[in-house]
Amino acid sequence: MLKNTATLPWQERPENSSDVVWRYSGNPIIKRDAIPSSNSIFNSAVVPFKDGYAGVFRCDNKAVQMNIFAGFSTDGLHWNIDHDPIDFQAGNTDMIHSDYKYDPRVTFIEDRYWITWCNGYHGPTIGIGYTFDFKEFFQCENAFLPFNRNGVLLPEKIDGRYAMLSRPSDNGHTPFGDIYISYSPDMKYWGEHRCVMKATPFEDSAWQCTKIGAGSVPIAINEGWLMFYHGVINTCNGFRYAMGAAILDKEQPDKVKYRTQPYLMTPETPYECVGDVPNVIFPCASLHSMEEDKVAIYYGAADTVTGIAFGRISEIVKFTMENSL
Amino acid sequence: MLKNTATLPWQERPENSSDVVWRYSGNPIIKRDAIPSSNSIFNSAVVPFKDGYAGVFRCDNKAVQMNIFAGFSTDGLHWNIDHDPIDFQAGNTDMIHSDYKYDPRVTFIEDRYWITWCNGYHGPTIGIGYTFDFKEFFQCENAFLPFNRNGVLLPEKIDGRYAMLSRPSDNGHTPFGDIYISYSPDMKYWGEHRCVMKATPFEDSAWQCTKIGAGSVPIAINEGWLMFYHGVINTCNGFRYAMGAAILDKEQPDKVKYRTQPYLMTPETPYECVGDVPNVIFPCASLHSMEEDKVAIYYGAADTVTGIAFGRISEIVKFTMENSL
Amino acid sequence: MLKNTATLPWQERPENSSDVVWRYSGNPIIKRDAIPSSNSIFNSAVVPFKDGYAGVFRCDNKAVQMNIFAGFSTDGLHWNIDHDPIDFQAGNTDMIHSDYKYDPRVTFIEDRYWITWCNGYHGPTIGIGYTFDFKEFFQCENAFLPFNRNGVLLPEKIDGRYAMLSRPSDNGHTPFGDIYISYSPDMKYWGEHRCVMKATPFEDSAWQCTKIGAGSVPIAINEGWLMFYHGVINTCNGFRYAMGAAILDKEQPDKVKYRTQPYLMTPETPYECVGDVPNVIFPCASLHSMEEDKVAIYYGAADTVTGIAFGRISEIVKFTMENSL
Amino acid sequence: MLKNTATLPWQERPENSSDVVWRYSGNPIIKRDAIPSSNSIFNSAVVPFKDGYAGVFRCDNKAVQMNIFAGFSTDGLHWNIDHDPIDFQAGNTDMIHSDYKYDPRVTFIEDRYWITWCNGYHGPTIGIGYTFDFKEFFQCENAFLPFNRNGVLLPEKIDGRYAMLSRPSDNGHTPFGDIYISYSPDMKYWGEHRCVMKATPFEDSAWQCTKIGAGSVPIAINEGWLMFYHGVINTCNGFRYAMGAAILDKEQPDKVKYRTQPYLMTPETPYECVGDVPNVIFPCASLHSMEEDKVAIYYGAADTVTGIAFGRISEIVKFTMENSL
Amino acid sequence: MLKNTATLPWQERPENSSDVVWRYSGNPIIKRDAIPSSNSIFNSAVVPFKDGYAGVFRCDNKAVQMNIFAGFSTDGLHWNIDHDPIDFQAGNTDMIHSDYKYDPRVTFIEDRYWITWCNGYHGPTIGIGYTFDFKEFFQCENAFLPFNRNGVLLPEKIDGRYAMLSRPSDNGHTPFGDIYISYSPDMKYWGEHRCVMKATPFEDSAWQCTKIGAGSVPIAINEGWLMFYHGVINTCNGFRYAMGAAILDKEQPDKVKYRTQPYLMTPETPYECVGDVPNVIFPCASLHSMEEDKVAIYYGAADTVTGIAFGRISEIVKFTMENSL
Amino acid sequence: MLKNTATLPWQERPENSSDVVWRYSGNPIIKRDAIPSSNSIFNSAVVPFKDGYAGVFRCDNKAVQMNIFAGFSTDGLHWNIDHDPIDFQAGNTDMIHSDYKYDPRVTFIEDRYWITWCNGYHGPTIGIGYTFDFKEFFQCENAFLPFNRNGVLLPEKIDGRYAMLSRPSDNGHTPFGDIYISYSPDMKYWGEHRCVMKATPFEDSAWQCTKIGAGSVPIAINEGWLMFYHGVINTCNGFRYAMGAAILDKEQPDKVKYRTQPYLMTPETPYECVGDVPNVIFPCASLHSMEEDKVAIYYGAADTVTGIAFGRISEIVKFTMENSL
């Protein structure tokens, strides 16, 4: 992660709570109508940028068309989101048509901010772009064939190659889904695909028994890569999305070292349980400080608004190791 | 529309709002238990009548049997609904058996109030009836073969024939549906069926990409027929119903001149998002005054209660023309 | 039926058979490639015409596009089918566009031959046309809203109105289906829809428990209207289509007087069990002579070829009455 | 029912209410996090025990694994639930493996408390266990082959045999389900299976048209066995669970004497409409006093928390008899 | 097995064949119309009886109603099947109503011939009956709650109890299915249900990866119980049924000692691949002679006719042990 | 294509035929039991090799496990297939585990024979391997993430990169499917994915309206790349697979220049219509001689056996250009 001097968004754990991860009392931090055209703003990504933070936001408009928008904040809690969607220029390809863009992630690698998102090209696949300044954006070749969602880049190269987590899917409300990893020497050609982690047997951990998907950009910790991910259970009244954590091996990130059997957070508040799609917690980004032992997790709530939750990295790692599947 | 001297229900746009259509602050105006037997009262229709208003209301009873009831109001906001369902007499047929009746619309044409509804005859089809006085009701032949829903009559004849919008469906939670128009010389035999408007491609306007259905009785305006309709998106947690507007050609109402790409209203309030069927806005009627440039739209909320929303006709028309698909 | 002097196609019952209806030993009488462009020729209709017979044939071409073609025969067994599909002119409407045409039936009423078929207009519905001479053809308004199949006209008016049997359906491989009747004063507007007969409970008659559809044009007999129809069972390996007979009331044809609990014919021969759609017998027409007590039934086999079967009308009526559901 | 000296939980009917059954104003009485490990506590059973009450509670943990826990209360409203699940010893079998346990019921018969639950053995079936003291628990043979749910024992033997209501199902979100009764001489072998009551036709009582299941342990009344049960309707946004009452014949409990066409209670409050599975009322137990003419019904709400409702037995019986299907 | 003096049906292995099980060259031995009323005769059971053989046959009539009929043979190849279905008297219950009966098996135990079949009681379950003489038949209580199919009794008691294999299912074309065993002291009450064998992973043995079901009555051999069973794969064109063999432990028949990874026989002949349900081999019975090392397996083919196949018991056992999953 | 001196398999067009492609009269050339272990041999690939031909064959064994086998022929009609499946060594990866292998294609590029197949790695994806001599085989990284089928390499590099056609799918009997192309500099990393051709609207060409997939290795012709592909229609009795031809642009093979609206061949013969999966023609390879203007197309029939068909290249090209969609 880039160094920056901004204060990490933070709020201490509520007194009566023993939760490993706890919600910000000011949630939702971004409401559905935070820009004039928006129906909903959720499943969005933030990174340290200059003296504060920048982000790429999923804003569905009132025609319920999906697109991604840049935004900026000094404290990570109050955001100014552009009123127009990101206008990509040609990156490593001229083929930059998108039917839609949603669920962005942002990762700084080497010299630039890489953005991945679910890109509409004859169905959902993983779009890739980059920016140096959050003003000019460049779109690259799609990473994979359709159908795919939840593409998340590791923040460092592995053996000299970019590494991307993703979740092969189908073209609808996919009732299955496991996390894979793929590698690329050049952000154009991808290969060496490996299965990383799968949905669980119902008996073992039902909240993640239907499908799972990578969430936030993994954080380098001593034990490996710490990743927040979402898991889904198919109830008789639809899908419910909760959040867990996994620790992947540092050198061989297709090896899962630990993975929470319990969830870290499940829909409980009105803004998570009621909205365009009820009962959804969907993490897409986090900000952290290893020195302060803090992490702030950004998540979409009910496919409508954006919330933030906090935790101590050391506690989360301990919890993940001690409650691993 | 009949002239009447009653005051149109109205409330000015909230100060901080720029919405084209806005909700009444006293919503829901009719609660689920407004009559002793009712489980829910929603998807109902009103018209000017005498010095006030009359209506036909869908009241599901506590066995969740669907039927329609007459009701009366002086101000359009407070309603007295009969405790017994409408008891139809034979109109142009003796075959007036119904397994159930729901989602009524009411239209005054020439000399009487015509009522259309979803009628249970070996599955849902379009029932037709009429009344002169909201005391005696007469039931006619069903307009179409099963399966059909959302039959809405135009308030004037076209080329000397009655014109009805409808939405062919199947016998369950239909996952498709387009609006058609049909004509009749006599309210008994129907033909010259034309497709009017279809569900949209997901990329163009996702809130109406699964199915659409005619809502309120179209209003004659200079530009044609102004109709509020519902559109449905199939989320991973079920259907979400929102409301849009369309303007049909005056002489050839199977021609769509304009149609909102954005919705006018989507479920956002607790009474729209929580209830027997969450996330439903379902317009079935409107009252308007061209002179005052006002319209009051009645809609079912969450298949449980009835709400009302307001707008300026000129603004709605402008919005529809400027934001047309 | 028109009088004509042609010999009815006929073959006596095989010696060892006690079947009420038996197959022609020369089946299939029309092979899949009987015209150069055809992939298959089946589900087709014939009538007496001049000194022989004329017919309207479903010929799917090698792109598997469906269309209907005129054809002629002197003996009802050997057919010359036009190499080009029927080119309709405007009848009682200018809206004669079809996405596809299939499963025709032909009926002579008063002064002309009426043709009904499954017509592609935003999905399947019932197309109507007529001809006086099988050279010039005129297309009328579709009878019903989509979705509908198996429209069959009665050969006489009922109370001065045309009467049409049909089978409301959906837009795919419909897993349900009952037979209705509708009336029209003018072949343009249709109403007074009544349910005639429904698919049966599995326990009572499984071969017709999934859906049923009118087949041949009903024959006026003393007991009412004799109709051959198809019934479908949904096996674990797909639909199986068999043929039964029903006798409808002469004056009130929505009343079923008798209906065969056993089938009359089920797929047994190679040309019925193997083909583009295995296990299909689909009757669409019959020729008969009351004087000779004979009927020849034309049916599509395996959605690929056309067969013919024979029976004694008196025996079929007796069997239907004695084996009625 | 055992005599005990504890006060029955009770609250009088609200002044403005005419409901036959009314909610406790302090609902939910057990919250989702009442024990440290729990995600949700619902669909649970209570009985009089010593000077107060004991119960068996479904507590899903934060891995959303299902298990049952013992708990105790002096007033039936405030509960101390064990932090560890029940640890069963071998009863009439050594095969006491369970993949999961949920939806318990408890019944005192003769000398002990019998517990039945949905037991995971290659899918859901009916588990049986017993305790004398709510300290030591013994597990018996599963009653039936998979797949089955909602096993409820009658509190008295019928003709010297134990009698169990159950609901055969499939291995998923079963879209069908009727109540059966089976008998056993010894709690090991079961037979003489009879269908008791079925889901209703949609037209007759839609809230129970998809499936039904036995709820609380039946109460012996003069008229027979009074049972609270759940009924399910499949809306376009998922299943909705409501509660009704039935009276079974005392000697032949497969005969239904009366059964409510209207529901007694349907999801209306936030804790019933919003939660892990929205719109669920699921009764599993009741406490009653014939002398005081009172019953307190325990029910799971939204698959998340536990609520309680009250009624007068005589009124419920009268209502059931007067509003019977 | 009873001793009888009849010759076992037999034909030597074809010269060019190395198959473990081979077809009779005269197949099908029973054609679809072997009795006047029959549409099809298949999935039927035979046993030694007096100087020859008796059997219980599934004959679907021409209304495709399913029932079972007695039949007799001197050589096991030529059969006289009664023209009327078996008329059961009350056995251990008066509740002997059946909506339908199909797929019978017959087993001699102690003093009588027990018949099990799929019995229609609110859906399919396992019916039980017995006869001493194939003239008088007595029907008992259904063994299990619905839904169940393929109930097969072991020919000897296990620990003094009757033992029945069965296959829990649903009410349609069940896409899953494993074999269980249950025990009864008295043919009335059943318990101690155990899972015996499950459908296989696709990668291990695809022909039995969708569902499996017990077939013929197990034969006592030195190694345990030899059972022929059917396995099903769900292809893109429907289910395909093939036959395998398993050897169960003699004392603990829920333990599978060996089970063929390859099938023994798969649909290959026209009468197995073409018919009412294509691609079905469904074994329901066998006759054998340990002395002659012969077994004759009876199986339904394409749900239309009955075939017979032969093998050497010692070879089948060796093959099963050497090719076991 | 490599030069070789073997005679191309060939048979002249039957006298009475005007088909562009015609079947070999000796079909099927490879029967289901051509090797001792095989249940079926189909969907296989051949190339010129030394003085004759070599091939890679899909042989499902009698456990219906899928694997690929090498085989050799001098005339292309009579084949000796190895009795053991290909034993791959590590190529450009050590991760050469396969759950199954099926539907191989073989292409000679530069210095070796490349094999692609559907490879089981957490579901179907595209496996890649190579051989120089059909004795030693080397397996490489899978080309794509699951789920994918029908990977076919172009026989020449495009802009210095390998080019592969493929068909993204799901993990079952995929009811959708379009052809894409991807590029690789090194047979390890793949990118620049483009959609090539899609399933057609039902009205335009129903035989290919459900899904399509690349078949044989494209042949370089003057007009571009000539490819035989399969198209699928979903009938009420399952999928039917037929064969068409397409001509892709030589330099930009994601551009389709021509594509047959009619099929070239559809299941008509018993070995295509009856078998393990009825009604399948599935081309996987072709041999051709530009000088002799001949092509021999190898195709799987009914997922059971292998057939061969012949045509004149010039005629096929002309037909494709003149009958293009």
CSV table of C-alpha atoms in Angstrom, one decimal, chain B residues 85-237:
chain,number,residue,atom,x,y,z
B,85,PRO,CA,-67.2,-7.6,-1.9
B,86,ILE,CA,-68.9,-6.4,-5.0
B,87,ASP,CA,-71.8,-8.7,-5.9
B,88,PHE,CA,-72.0,-8.7,-9.7
B,89,GLN,CA,-75.2,-9.4,-11.6
B,90,ALA,CA,-75.2,-10.8,-15.2
B,91,GLY,CA,-74.2,-8.2,-17.7
B,92,ASN,CA,-73.8,-9.3,-21.3
B,93,THR,CA,-73.4,-12.9,-20.2
B,94,ASP,CA,-74.7,-15.4,-17.6
B,95,MET,CA,-71.2,-16.8,-17.2
B,96,ILE,CA,-70.1,-14.6,-14.4
B,97,HIS,CA,-68.3,-17.2,-12.2
B,98,SER,CA,-65.0,-16.1,-10.8
B,99,ASP,CA,-62.4,-18.1,-8.8
B,100,TYR,CA,-61.0,-14.8,-7.7
B,101,LYS,CA,-60.8,-11.1,-8.6
B,102,TYR,CA,-57.8,-8.8,-8.2
B,103,ASP,CA,-56.0,-5.7,-9.4
B,104,PRO,CA,-59.1,-3.7,-10.6
B,105,ARG,CA,-59.0,-0.6,-12.9
B,106,VAL,CA,-62.0,1.7,-13.4
B,107,THR,CA,-62.7,3.9,-16.5
B,108,PHE,CA,-65.7,6.1,-17.3
B,109,ILE,CA,-66.7,5.8,-21.0
B,110,GLU,CA,-69.7,7.4,-22.4
B,111,ASP,CA,-72.4,6.6,-19.9
B,112,ARG,CA,-70.9,4.3,-17.3
B,113,TYR,CA,-68.0,3.2,-15.2
B,114,TRP,CA,-66.2,0.2,-16.7
B,115,ILE,CA,-64.3,-2.0,-14.4
B,116,THR,CA,-61.6,-4.4,-15.5
B,117,TRP,CA,-59.7,-6.8,-13.3
B,118,CYS,CA,-57.7,-10.0,-13.2
B,119,ASN,CA,-60.4,-12.6,-13.2
B,120,GLY,CA,-60.0,-16.3,-12.2
B,121,TYR,CA,-61.4,-18.4,-14.9
B,122,HIS,CA,-59.2,-21.6,-15.2
B,123,GLY,CA,-56.4,-19.2,-14.4
B,124,PRO,CA,-56.1,-15.4,-14.6
B,125,THR,CA,-57.7,-13.6,-17.5
B,126,ILE,CA,-59.3,-10.1,-17.9
B,127,GLY,CA,-62.7,-9.7,-16.3
B,128,ILE,CA,-65.0,-6.8,-17.4
B,129,GLY,CA,-67.9,-5.3,-15.6
B,130,TYR,CA,-69.7,-2.0,-15.3
B,131,THR,CA,-71.7,0.2,-12.9
B,132,PHE,CA,-73.7,3.4,-13.2
B,133,ASP,CA,-73.8,4.1,-9.5
B,134,PHE,CA,-71.3,2.0,-7.6
B,135,LYS,CA,-74.3,0.2,-6.1
B,136,GLU,CA,-75.3,-2.2,-8.8
B,137,PHE,CA,-72.6,-3.9,-10.7
B,138,PHE,CA,-72.8,-6.0,-13.9
B,139,GLN,CA,-70.3,-8.5,-15.1
B,140,CYS,CA,-69.6,-9.1,-18.8
B,141,GLU,CA,-67.8,-11.8,-20.8
B,142,ASN,CA,-64.1,-12.1,-20.1
B,143,ALA,CA,-62.2,-10.2,-22.7
B,144,PHE,CA,-59.5,-12.8,-23.5
B,145,LEU,CA,-58.5,-16.4,-23.2
B,146,PRO,CA,-56.4,-17.2,-20.2
B,147,PHE,CA,-53.7,-16.3,-19.3
B,148,ASN,CA,-53.7,-12.5,-19.0
B,149,ARG,CA,-53.3,-9.7,-16.4
B,150,ASN,CA,-53.3,-6.0,-16.2
B,151,GLY,CA,-56.2,-5.2,-18.5
B,152,VAL,CA,-56.7,-1.4,-18.8
B,153,LEU,CA,-59.3,0.3,-20.9
B,154,LEU,CA,-58.7,3.5,-22.8
B,155,PRO,CA,-61.1,6.2,-21.6
B,156,GLU,CA,-62.3,6.9,-25.1
B,157,LYS,CA,-63.2,4.8,-28.1
B,158,ILE,CA,-60.7,4.5,-30.9
B,159,ASP,CA,-62.3,4.5,-34.4
B,160,GLY,CA,-65.6,3.6,-32.7
B,161,ARG,CA,-64.2,0.7,-30.8
B,162,TYR,CA,-63.3,0.1,-27.2
B,163,ALA,CA,-59.5,-0.3,-26.7
B,164,MET,CA,-57.9,-2.4,-24.0
B,165,LEU,CA,-54.3,-2.7,-23.0
B,166,SER,CA,-53.4,-6.1,-21.5
B,167,ARG,CA,-50.4,-8.2,-20.6
B,168,PRO,CA,-50.5,-11.9,-21.7
B,169,SER,CA,-48.9,-14.0,-19.1
B,170,ASP,CA,-48.8,-17.6,-17.8
B,171,ASN,CA,-50.5,-19.1,-14.7
B,172,GLY,CA,-47.7,-18.4,-12.2
B,173,HIS,CA,-45.2,-15.8,-11.2
B,174,THR,CA,-44.8,-15.0,-14.9
B,175,PRO,CA,-41.1,-14.2,-15.7
B,176,PHE,CA,-41.9,-12.4,-19.0
B,177,GLY,CA,-44.6,-9.9,-20.1
B,178,ASP,CA,-45.2,-7.2,-22.7
B,179,ILE,CA,-48.1,-4.8,-23.2
B,180,TYR,CA,-50.6,-5.4,-26.1
B,181,ILE,CA,-53.7,-3.6,-27.2
B,182,SER,CA,-56.9,-5.1,-28.5
B,183,TYR,CA,-60.1,-3.6,-29.8
B,184,SER,CA,-63.8,-4.4,-29.5
B,185,PRO,CA,-66.9,-3.0,-31.1
B,186,ASP,CA,-69.2,-4.2,-28.3
B,187,MET,CA,-67.2,-5.2,-25.1
B,188,LYS,CA,-67.8,-8.8,-26.0
B,189,TYR,CA,-65.7,-9.7,-29.0
B,190,TRP,CA,-62.1,-8.6,-29.2
B,191,GLY,CA,-59.6,-8.5,-32.0
B,192,GLU,CA,-56.9,-6.6,-33.9
B,193,HIS,CA,-54.4,-7.4,-31.3
B,194,ARG,CA,-51.1,-5.4,-31.5
B,195,CYS,CA,-48.0,-5.4,-29.5
B,196,VAL,CA,-47.5,-2.0,-27.9
B,197,MET,CA,-44.4,-2.1,-25.8
B,198,LYS,CA,-42.0,-4.8,-24.6
B,199,ALA,CA,-39.7,-5.4,-21.6
B,200,THR,CA,-36.4,-3.7,-22.3
B,201,PRO,CA,-32.9,-5.1,-22.8
B,202,PHE,CA,-31.1,-5.3,-19.4
B,203,GLU,CA,-28.4,-2.9,-20.6
B,204,ASP,CA,-30.9,-0.2,-21.6
B,205,SER,CA,-33.2,0.0,-18.6
B,206,ALA,CA,-32.9,-2.8,-16.1
B,207,TRP,CA,-35.8,-1.9,-13.8
B,208,GLN,CA,-38.2,-2.9,-16.6
B,209,CYS,CA,-36.2,-5.7,-18.2
B,210,THR,CA,-38.2,-8.7,-16.9
B,211,LYS,CA,-41.8,-7.7,-17.6
B,212,ILE,CA,-44.0,-4.6,-17.8
B,213,GLY,CA,-47.7,-4.0,-17.4
B,214,ALA,CA,-50.2,-1.2,-17.9
B,215,GLY,CA,-51.0,0.6,-14.7
B,216,SER,CA,-53.4,3.5,-14.5
B,217,VAL,CA,-56.0,4.4,-17.1
B,218,PRO,CA,-54.3,6.5,-19.8
B,219,ILE,CA,-54.9,10.3,-19.6
B,220,ALA,CA,-55.6,12.2,-22.8
B,221,ILE,CA,-52.9,14.9,-23.3
B,222,ASN,CA,-51.9,16.9,-26.3
B,223,GLU,CA,-49.1,14.5,-27.0
B,224,GLY,CA,-51.2,11.4,-26.9
B,225,TRP,CA,-52.1,9.1,-24.0
B,226,LEU,CA,-50.1,9.4,-20.8
B,227,MET,CA,-49.9,6.1,-19.0
B,228,PHE,CA,-48.2,5.1,-15.8
B,229,TYR,CA,-47.0,1.5,-15.9
B,230,HIS,CA,-45.0,-0.9,-13.8
B,231,GLY,CA,-41.8,-2.5,-14.8
B,232,VAL,CA,-40.1,-5.5,-13.1
B,233,ILE,CA,-36.5,-6.6,-12.6
B,234,ASN,CA,-35.8,-10.1,-11.4
B,235,THR,CA,-33.1,-9.8,-8.7
B,236,CYS,CA,-31.5,-12.7,-7.0
B,237,ASN,CA,-33.9,-12.1,-4.2
